[in-house]
Amino acid sequence: RSSDLMRRVQLPDIEHLRNFEELSRIILEVQEQVHREQQQEMADNGLEEGRSQAGAGAPRLGPANPELNHLQNGNHVGASEESDEESRSDDEKAEGDAPQPASEQSFVLPMGVIARNEDYPRLCKMCFYGTGLIAGHGFTSPERTAGVFILFDEDRFGFIWLELKSFSLYSRIQDTFQNAEAPSREAFDEMLRNMQSWTT
């Protein structure tokens, strides 16, 4: 899912990358972090709903009451007391967090991972934690499973399915087809929503 591709993963060096257990450990740690954040988000949403039901006069956490945000974070300085220097530091930090141009790194499939085609790129630009949809014959019992999304270049990406110990390589179609049109953005989004509903 696209939402999973927010979490970039730094692959180990080429020698350690050959060890499937090392790659699996890295991805499962990210997966556990994702689960914790989702549970925290659900708990926070439940807290917000409880407060809203308690009455409009109850204190609210969020943008409407920034002073409470500072207290929640252990900072007892009110929003109006923030110095210009702190504001500048935040701006500088935001600039420093800007994504840098991706540099290629060596890539090799871990031992034991099955690939239908061994002719895959040996350099990649970046990798992300992701989930893939798997199912039984006839698309029975669909479920999402953790894996690694590998961006090789503008035309190719791959996915390592941890549970299946399998690698899939995907390439952009270069051929043109007569009497064929790409689906509209709305139709494509609707298709994705339908696919996601199968696993919820």
PDB file of C-alpha atoms in Angstrom:
ATOM      1  CA  ARG A   1       0.000   0.000   0.000  1.00  0.00           C
ATOM      2  CA  SER A   2       1.193   3.503  -0.676  1.00  0.00           C
ATOM      3  CA  SER A   3       0.793   4.465   2.997  1.00  0.00           C
ATOM      4  CA  ASP A   4       3.385   1.831   3.918  1.00  0.00           C
ATOM      5  CA  LEU A   5       5.947   3.375   1.607  1.00  0.00           C
ATOM      6  CA  MET A   6       6.434   6.245   4.030  1.00  0.00           C
ATOM      7  CA  ARG A   7       8.929   4.164   5.999  1.00  0.00           C
ATOM      8  CA  ARG A   8      12.292   3.993   4.347  1.00  0.00           C
ATOM      9  CA  VAL A   9      14.548   1.078   5.244  1.00  0.00           C
ATOM     10  CA  GLN A  10      18.334   1.139   5.215  1.00  0.00           C
ATOM     11  CA  LEU A  11      19.562  -2.195   3.943  1.00  0.00           C
ATOM     12  CA  PRO A  12      22.655  -3.731   5.515  1.00  0.00           C
ATOM     13  CA  ASP A  13      25.889  -4.016   3.582  1.00  0.00           C
ATOM     14  CA  ILE A  14      26.046  -6.546   0.769  1.00  0.00           C
ATOM     15  CA  GLU A  15      27.531  -9.347   2.891  1.00  0.00           C
ATOM     16  CA  HIS A  16      24.924  -9.063   5.654  1.00  0.00           C
ATOM     17  CA  LEU A  17      22.170  -8.629   3.065  1.00  0.00           C
ATOM     18  CA  ARG A  18      22.808 -12.198   1.924  1.00  0.00           C
ATOM     19  CA  ASN A  19      21.569 -13.313   5.347  1.00  0.00           C
ATOM     20  CA  PHE A  20      17.774 -13.619   5.146  1.00  0.00           C
ATOM     21  CA  GLU A  21      17.427 -13.636   8.930  1.00  0.00           C
ATOM     22  CA  GLU A  22      19.101 -10.222   9.162  1.00  0.00           C
ATOM     23  CA  LEU A  23      16.777  -8.701   6.564  1.00  0.00           C
ATOM     24  CA  SER A  24      13.773 -10.336   8.227  1.00  0.00           C
ATOM     25  CA  ARG A  25      14.792  -8.903  11.610  1.00  0.00           C
ATOM     26  CA  ILE A  26      14.967  -5.369  10.203  1.00  0.00           C
ATOM     27  CA  ILE A  27      11.558  -5.557   8.520  1.00  0.00           C
ATOM     28  CA  LEU A  28       9.803  -7.215  11.466  1.00  0.00           C
ATOM     29  CA  GLU A  29      11.116  -4.482  13.771  1.00  0.00           C
ATOM     30  CA  VAL A  30       9.543  -1.876  11.495  1.00  0.00           C
ATOM     31  CA  GLN A  31       6.319  -3.881  11.385  1.00  0.00           C
ATOM     32  CA  GLU A  32       6.187  -3.962  15.190  1.00  0.00           C
ATOM     33  CA  GLN A  33       6.720  -0.202  15.286  1.00  0.00           C
ATOM     34  CA  VAL A  34       3.871   0.273  12.797  1.00  0.00           C
ATOM     35  CA  HIS A  35       1.551  -1.837  14.956  1.00  0.00           C
ATOM     36  CA  ARG A  36       2.448   0.152  18.084  1.00  0.00           C
ATOM     37  CA  GLU A  37       1.788   3.448  16.316  1.00  0.00           C
ATOM     38  CA  GLN A  38      -1.547   2.196  14.974  1.00  0.00           C
ATOM     39  CA  GLN A  39      -2.621   1.086  18.448  1.00  0.00           C
ATOM     40  CA  GLN A  40      -1.565   4.440  19.910  1.00  0.00           C
ATOM     41  CA  GLU A  41      -3.477   6.269  17.189  1.00  0.00           C
ATOM     42  CA  MET A  42      -6.592   4.209  17.925  1.00  0.00           C
ATOM     43  CA  ALA A  43      -6.242   4.932  21.642  1.00  0.00           C
ATOM     44  CA  ASP A  44      -5.793   8.660  20.965  1.00  0.00           C
ATOM     45  CA  ASN A  45      -8.845   8.692  18.697  1.00  0.00           C
ATOM     46  CA  GLY A  46     -10.887   6.976  21.385  1.00  0.00           C
ATOM     47  CA  LEU A  47      -9.722   9.554  23.926  1.00  0.00           C
ATOM     48  CA  GLU A  48     -10.696  12.398  21.616  1.00  0.00           C
ATOM     49  CA  GLU A  49     -14.135  10.889  21.017  1.00  0.00           C
ATOM     50  CA  GLY A  50     -14.666  10.482  24.756  1.00  0.00           C
ATOM     51  CA  ARG A  51     -13.773  14.102  25.389  1.00  0.00           C
ATOM     52  CA  SER A  52     -16.028  15.372  22.619  1.00  0.00           C
ATOM     53  CA  GLN A  53     -18.939  13.401  24.095  1.00  0.00           C
ATOM     54  CA  ALA A  54     -18.216  14.784  27.564  1.00  0.00           C
ATOM     55  CA  GLY A  55     -19.106  18.296  26.416  1.00  0.00           C
ATOM     56  CA  ALA A  56     -17.851  21.225  24.444  1.00  0.00           C
ATOM     57  CA  GLY A  57     -16.456  22.868  27.585  1.00  0.00           C
ATOM     58  CA  ALA A  58     -13.922  20.133  28.253  1.00  0.00           C
ATOM     59  CA  PRO A  59     -10.245  20.915  27.519  1.00  0.00           C
ATOM     60  CA  ARG A  60      -9.150  19.632  24.149  1.00  0.00           C
ATOM     61  CA  LEU A  61      -5.779  18.363  23.003  1.00  0.00           C
ATOM     62  CA  GLY A  62      -4.882  19.474  19.531  1.00  0.00           C
ATOM     63  CA  PRO A  63      -4.378  22.579  17.444  1.00  0.00           C
ATOM     64  CA  ALA A  64      -7.308  24.353  19.163  1.00  0.00           C
ATOM     65  CA  ASN A  65      -5.372  24.453  22.439  1.00  0.00           C
ATOM     66  CA  PRO A  66      -1.623  24.583  21.741  1.00  0.00           C
ATOM     67  CA  GLU A  67      -0.695  25.203  25.399  1.00  0.00           C
ATOM     68  CA  LEU A  68      -1.996  21.759  26.356  1.00  0.00           C
ATOM     69  CA  ASN A  69       0.134  20.261  23.611  1.00  0.00           C
ATOM     70  CA  HIS A  70       3.230  21.696  25.275  1.00  0.00           C
ATOM     71  CA  LEU A  71       2.155  20.345  28.662  1.00  0.00           C
ATOM     72  CA  GLN A  72       1.478  16.944  27.158  1.00  0.00           C
ATOM     73  CA  ASN A  73       5.008  16.847  25.758  1.00  0.00           C
ATOM     74  CA  GLY A  74       6.500  17.725  29.144  1.00  0.00           C
ATOM     75  CA  ASN A  75       7.204  21.310  28.084  1.00  0.00           C
ATOM     76  CA  HIS A  76       5.564  23.804  30.472  1.00  0.00           C
ATOM     77  CA  VAL A  77       6.297  26.805  28.270  1.00  0.00           C
ATOM     78  CA  GLY A  78       3.115  28.246  26.733  1.00  0.00           C
ATOM     79  CA  ALA A  79       2.876  28.771  22.994  1.00  0.00           C
ATOM     80  CA  SER A  80       3.017  32.552  23.424  1.00  0.00           C
ATOM     81  CA  GLU A  81       6.320  32.233  25.314  1.00  0.00           C
ATOM     82  CA  GLU A  82       8.200  30.454  22.535  1.00  0.00           C
ATOM     83  CA  SER A  83      11.262  32.408  21.517  1.00  0.00           C
ATOM     84  CA  ASP A  84      12.146  33.452  17.985  1.00  0.00           C
ATOM     85  CA  GLU A  85      15.299  31.398  18.364  1.00  0.00           C
ATOM     86  CA  GLU A  86      13.271  28.206  18.927  1.00  0.00           C
ATOM     87  CA  SER A  87      11.132  29.026  15.909  1.00  0.00           C
ATOM     88  CA  ARG A  88      14.217  29.483  13.790  1.00  0.00           C
ATOM     89  CA  SER A  89      15.584  26.167  15.063  1.00  0.00           C
ATOM     90  CA  ASP A  90      12.401  24.430  13.943  1.00  0.00           C
ATOM     91  CA  ASP A  91      12.695  26.005  10.493  1.00  0.00           C
ATOM     92  CA  GLU A  92      16.319  24.975  10.211  1.00  0.00           C
ATOM     93  CA  LYS A  93      15.439  21.460  11.308  1.00  0.00           C
ATOM     94  CA  ALA A  94      12.692  21.245   8.710  1.00  0.00           C
ATOM     95  CA  GLU A  95      15.160  22.286   6.032  1.00  0.00           C
ATOM     96  CA  GLY A  96      17.673  19.753   7.304  1.00  0.00           C
ATOM     97  CA  ASP A  97      15.061  16.989   7.135  1.00  0.00           C
ATOM     98  CA  ALA A  98      14.431  17.592   3.438  1.00  0.00           C
ATOM     99  CA  PRO A  99      15.045  14.378   1.464  1.00  0.00           C
ATOM    100  CA  GLN A 100      18.438  14.207  -0.159  1.00  0.00           C
ATOM    101  CA  PRO A 101      19.037  12.849  -3.644  1.00  0.00           C
ATOM    102  CA  ALA A 102      19.096   9.077  -3.499  1.00  0.00           C
ATOM    103  CA  SER A 103      22.444   7.395  -4.083  1.00  0.00           C
ATOM    104  CA  GLU A 104      22.546   3.884  -5.499  1.00  0.00           C
ATOM    105  CA  GLN A 105      23.704   0.998  -3.364  1.00  0.00           C
ATOM    106  CA  SER A 106      24.602  -2.567  -4.176  1.00  0.00           C
ATOM    107  CA  PHE A 107      21.773  -5.073  -3.993  1.00  0.00           C
ATOM    108  CA  VAL A 108      21.634  -8.835  -3.895  1.00  0.00           C
ATOM    109  CA  LEU A 109      18.859 -11.225  -2.924  1.00  0.00           C
ATOM    110  CA  PRO A 110      19.298 -12.960   0.438  1.00  0.00           C
ATOM    111  CA  MET A 111      20.150 -16.644   0.360  1.00  0.00           C
ATOM    112  CA  GLY A 112      17.030 -18.809   0.216  1.00  0.00           C
ATOM    113  CA  VAL A 113      14.839 -16.181  -1.452  1.00  0.00           C
ATOM    114  CA  ILE A 114      13.299 -17.572  -4.636  1.00  0.00           C
ATOM    115  CA  ALA A 115      13.278 -15.456  -7.797  1.00  0.00           C
ATOM    116  CA  ARG A 116      11.655 -16.475 -11.049  1.00  0.00           C
ATOM    117  CA  ASN A 117      14.267 -14.483 -12.924  1.00  0.00           C
ATOM    118  CA  GLU A 118      17.823 -14.121 -11.659  1.00  0.00           C
ATOM    119  CA  ASP A 119      18.364 -11.261 -14.097  1.00  0.00           C
ATOM    120  CA  TYR A 120      17.444  -8.518 -11.624  1.00  0.00           C
ATOM    121  CA  PRO A 121      19.294  -5.194 -11.095  1.00  0.00           C
ATOM    122  CA  ARG A 122      22.314  -5.291  -8.791  1.00  0.00           C
ATOM    123  CA  LEU A 123      21.920  -1.629  -7.826  1.00  0.00           C
ATOM    124  CA  CYS A 124      18.947   0.032  -6.124  1.00  0.00           C
ATOM    125  CA  LYS A 125      18.067   3.608  -5.254  1.00  0.00           C
ATOM    126  CA  MET A 126      16.079   3.094  -2.054  1.00  0.00           C
ATOM    127  CA  CYS A 127      14.030   0.582  -0.083  1.00  0.00           C
ATOM    128  CA  PHE A 128      10.884   0.819   2.020  1.00  0.00           C
ATOM    129  CA  TYR A 129       8.903  -1.285   4.440  1.00  0.00           C
ATOM    130  CA  GLY A 130       5.730  -2.393   2.701  1.00  0.00           C
ATOM    131  CA  THR A 131       2.939  -4.935   2.702  1.00  0.00           C
ATOM    132  CA  GLY A 132       1.796  -7.164  -0.132  1.00  0.00           C
ATOM    133  CA  LEU A 133      -1.514  -8.909  -0.695  1.00  0.00           C
ATOM    134  CA  ILE A 134      -1.404 -12.710  -0.853  1.00  0.00           C
ATOM    135  CA  ALA A 135      -4.261 -15.198  -1.174  1.00  0.00           C
ATOM    136  CA  GLY A 136      -5.042 -18.829  -1.844  1.00  0.00           C
ATOM    137  CA  HIS A 137      -6.296 -20.312  -5.102  1.00  0.00           C
ATOM    138  CA  GLY A 138      -9.331 -18.442  -6.355  1.00  0.00           C
ATOM    139  CA  PHE A 139      -8.243 -15.474  -4.221  1.00  0.00           C
ATOM    140  CA  THR A 140      -9.452 -17.132  -1.030  1.00  0.00           C
ATOM    141  CA  SER A 141      -8.404 -15.924   2.444  1.00  0.00           C
ATOM    142  CA  PRO A 142      -6.574 -12.783   1.268  1.00  0.00           C
ATOM    143  CA  GLU A 143      -4.190 -11.201   3.763  1.00  0.00           C
ATOM    144  CA  ARG A 144      -1.426  -8.646   3.867  1.00  0.00           C
ATOM    145  CA  THR A 145       2.092  -9.726   4.644  1.00  0.00           C
ATOM    146  CA  ALA A 146       5.209  -7.722   5.378  1.00  0.00           C
ATOM    147  CA  GLY A 147       8.013  -7.280   2.887  1.00  0.00           C
ATOM    148  CA  VAL A 148      10.581  -4.988   1.331  1.00  0.00           C
ATOM    149  CA  PHE A 149       9.799  -2.639  -1.556  1.00  0.00           C
ATOM    150  CA  ILE A 150      12.954  -2.013  -3.619  1.00  0.00           C
ATOM    151  CA  LEU A 151      13.112   0.876  -6.065  1.00  0.00           C
ATOM    152  CA  PHE A 152      15.709   0.107  -8.718  1.00  0.00           C
ATOM    153  CA  ASP A 153      15.078   2.931 -11.189  1.00  0.00           C
ATOM    154  CA  GLU A 154      12.251   4.830 -12.843  1.00  0.00           C
ATOM    155  CA  ASP A 155      11.115   1.737 -14.729  1.00  0.00           C
ATOM    156  CA  ARG A 156      11.645  -1.129 -12.296  1.00  0.00           C
ATOM    157  CA  PHE A 157      10.870  -2.018  -8.708  1.00  0.00           C
ATOM    158  CA  GLY A 158      10.865  -5.250  -6.749  1.00  0.00           C
ATOM    159  CA  PHE A 159       9.244  -6.746  -3.670  1.00  0.00           C
ATOM    160  CA  ILE A 160      10.612  -9.349  -1.292  1.00  0.00           C
ATOM    161  CA  TRP A 161       7.813 -11.308   0.367  1.00  0.00           C
ATOM    162  CA  LEU A 162       9.176 -12.342   3.759  1.00  0.00           C
ATOM    163  CA  GLU A 163       6.566 -14.992   4.517  1.00  0.00           C
ATOM    164  CA  LEU A 164       6.939 -16.603   1.097  1.00  0.00           C
ATOM    165  CA  LYS A 165      10.704 -16.063   0.848  1.00  0.00           C
ATOM    166  CA  SER A 166      10.030 -14.916  -2.692  1.00  0.00           C
ATOM    167  CA  PHE A 167      11.081 -11.995  -4.874  1.00  0.00           C
ATOM    168  CA  SER A 168       9.002 -10.343  -7.600  1.00  0.00           C
ATOM    169  CA  LEU A 169      10.370  -7.914 -10.178  1.00  0.00           C
ATOM    170  CA  TYR A 170       8.034  -5.433 -11.854  1.00  0.00           C
ATOM    171  CA  SER A 171       8.827  -3.396 -14.963  1.00  0.00           C
ATOM    172  CA  ARG A 172       7.114  -0.537 -16.686  1.00  0.00           C
ATOM    173  CA  ILE A 173       5.351  -1.613 -19.888  1.00  0.00           C
ATOM    174  CA  GLN A 174       7.040   0.058 -22.820  1.00  0.00           C
ATOM    175  CA  ASP A 175       4.821  -1.327 -25.578  1.00  0.00           C
ATOM    176  CA  THR A 176       1.827   0.560 -26.859  1.00  0.00           C
ATOM    177  CA  PHE A 177      -1.489  -1.198 -27.323  1.00  0.00           C
ATOM    178  CA  GLN A 178      -4.077  -0.353 -29.901  1.00  0.00           C
ATOM    179  CA  ASN A 179      -7.663   0.169 -28.742  1.00  0.00           C
ATOM    180  CA  ALA A 180      -6.517   0.345 -25.111  1.00  0.00           C
ATOM    181  CA  GLU A 181      -6.850   3.298 -22.775  1.00  0.00           C
ATOM    182  CA  ALA A 182      -5.532   3.794 -19.276  1.00  0.00           C
ATOM    183  CA  PRO A 183      -8.263   3.842 -16.598  1.00  0.00           C
ATOM    184  CA  SER A 184      -9.246   7.174 -15.125  1.00  0.00           C
ATOM    185  CA  ARG A 185      -7.776   8.151 -11.760  1.00  0.00           C
ATOM    186  CA  GLU A 186     -11.209   7.742 -10.160  1.00  0.00           C
ATOM    187  CA  ALA A 187     -11.635   4.230 -11.562  1.00  0.00           C
ATOM    188  CA  PHE A 188      -8.141   3.257 -10.428  1.00  0.00           C
ATOM    189  CA  ASP A 189      -8.756   4.575  -6.881  1.00  0.00           C
ATOM    190  CA  GLU A 190     -12.057   2.707  -6.751  1.00  0.00           C
ATOM    191  CA  MET A 191     -10.297  -0.506  -7.757  1.00  0.00           C
ATOM    192  CA  LEU A 192      -7.736  -0.029  -4.961  1.00  0.00           C
ATOM    193  CA  ARG A 193     -10.474   0.619  -2.406  1.00  0.00           C
ATOM    194  CA  ASN A 194     -12.244  -2.572  -3.444  1.00  0.00           C
ATOM    195  CA  MET A 195      -9.020  -4.560  -3.120  1.00  0.00           C
ATOM    196  CA  GLN A 196      -8.330  -3.135   0.349  1.00  0.00           C
ATOM    197  CA  SER A 197     -11.876  -3.988   1.467  1.00  0.00           C
ATOM    198  CA  TRP A 198     -11.106  -7.664   0.874  1.00  0.00           C
ATOM    199  CA  THR A 199      -8.688  -7.664   3.798  1.00  0.00           C
ATOM    200  CA  THR A 200     -10.732  -5.594   6.261  1.00  0.00           C
TER     201      THR A 200
END
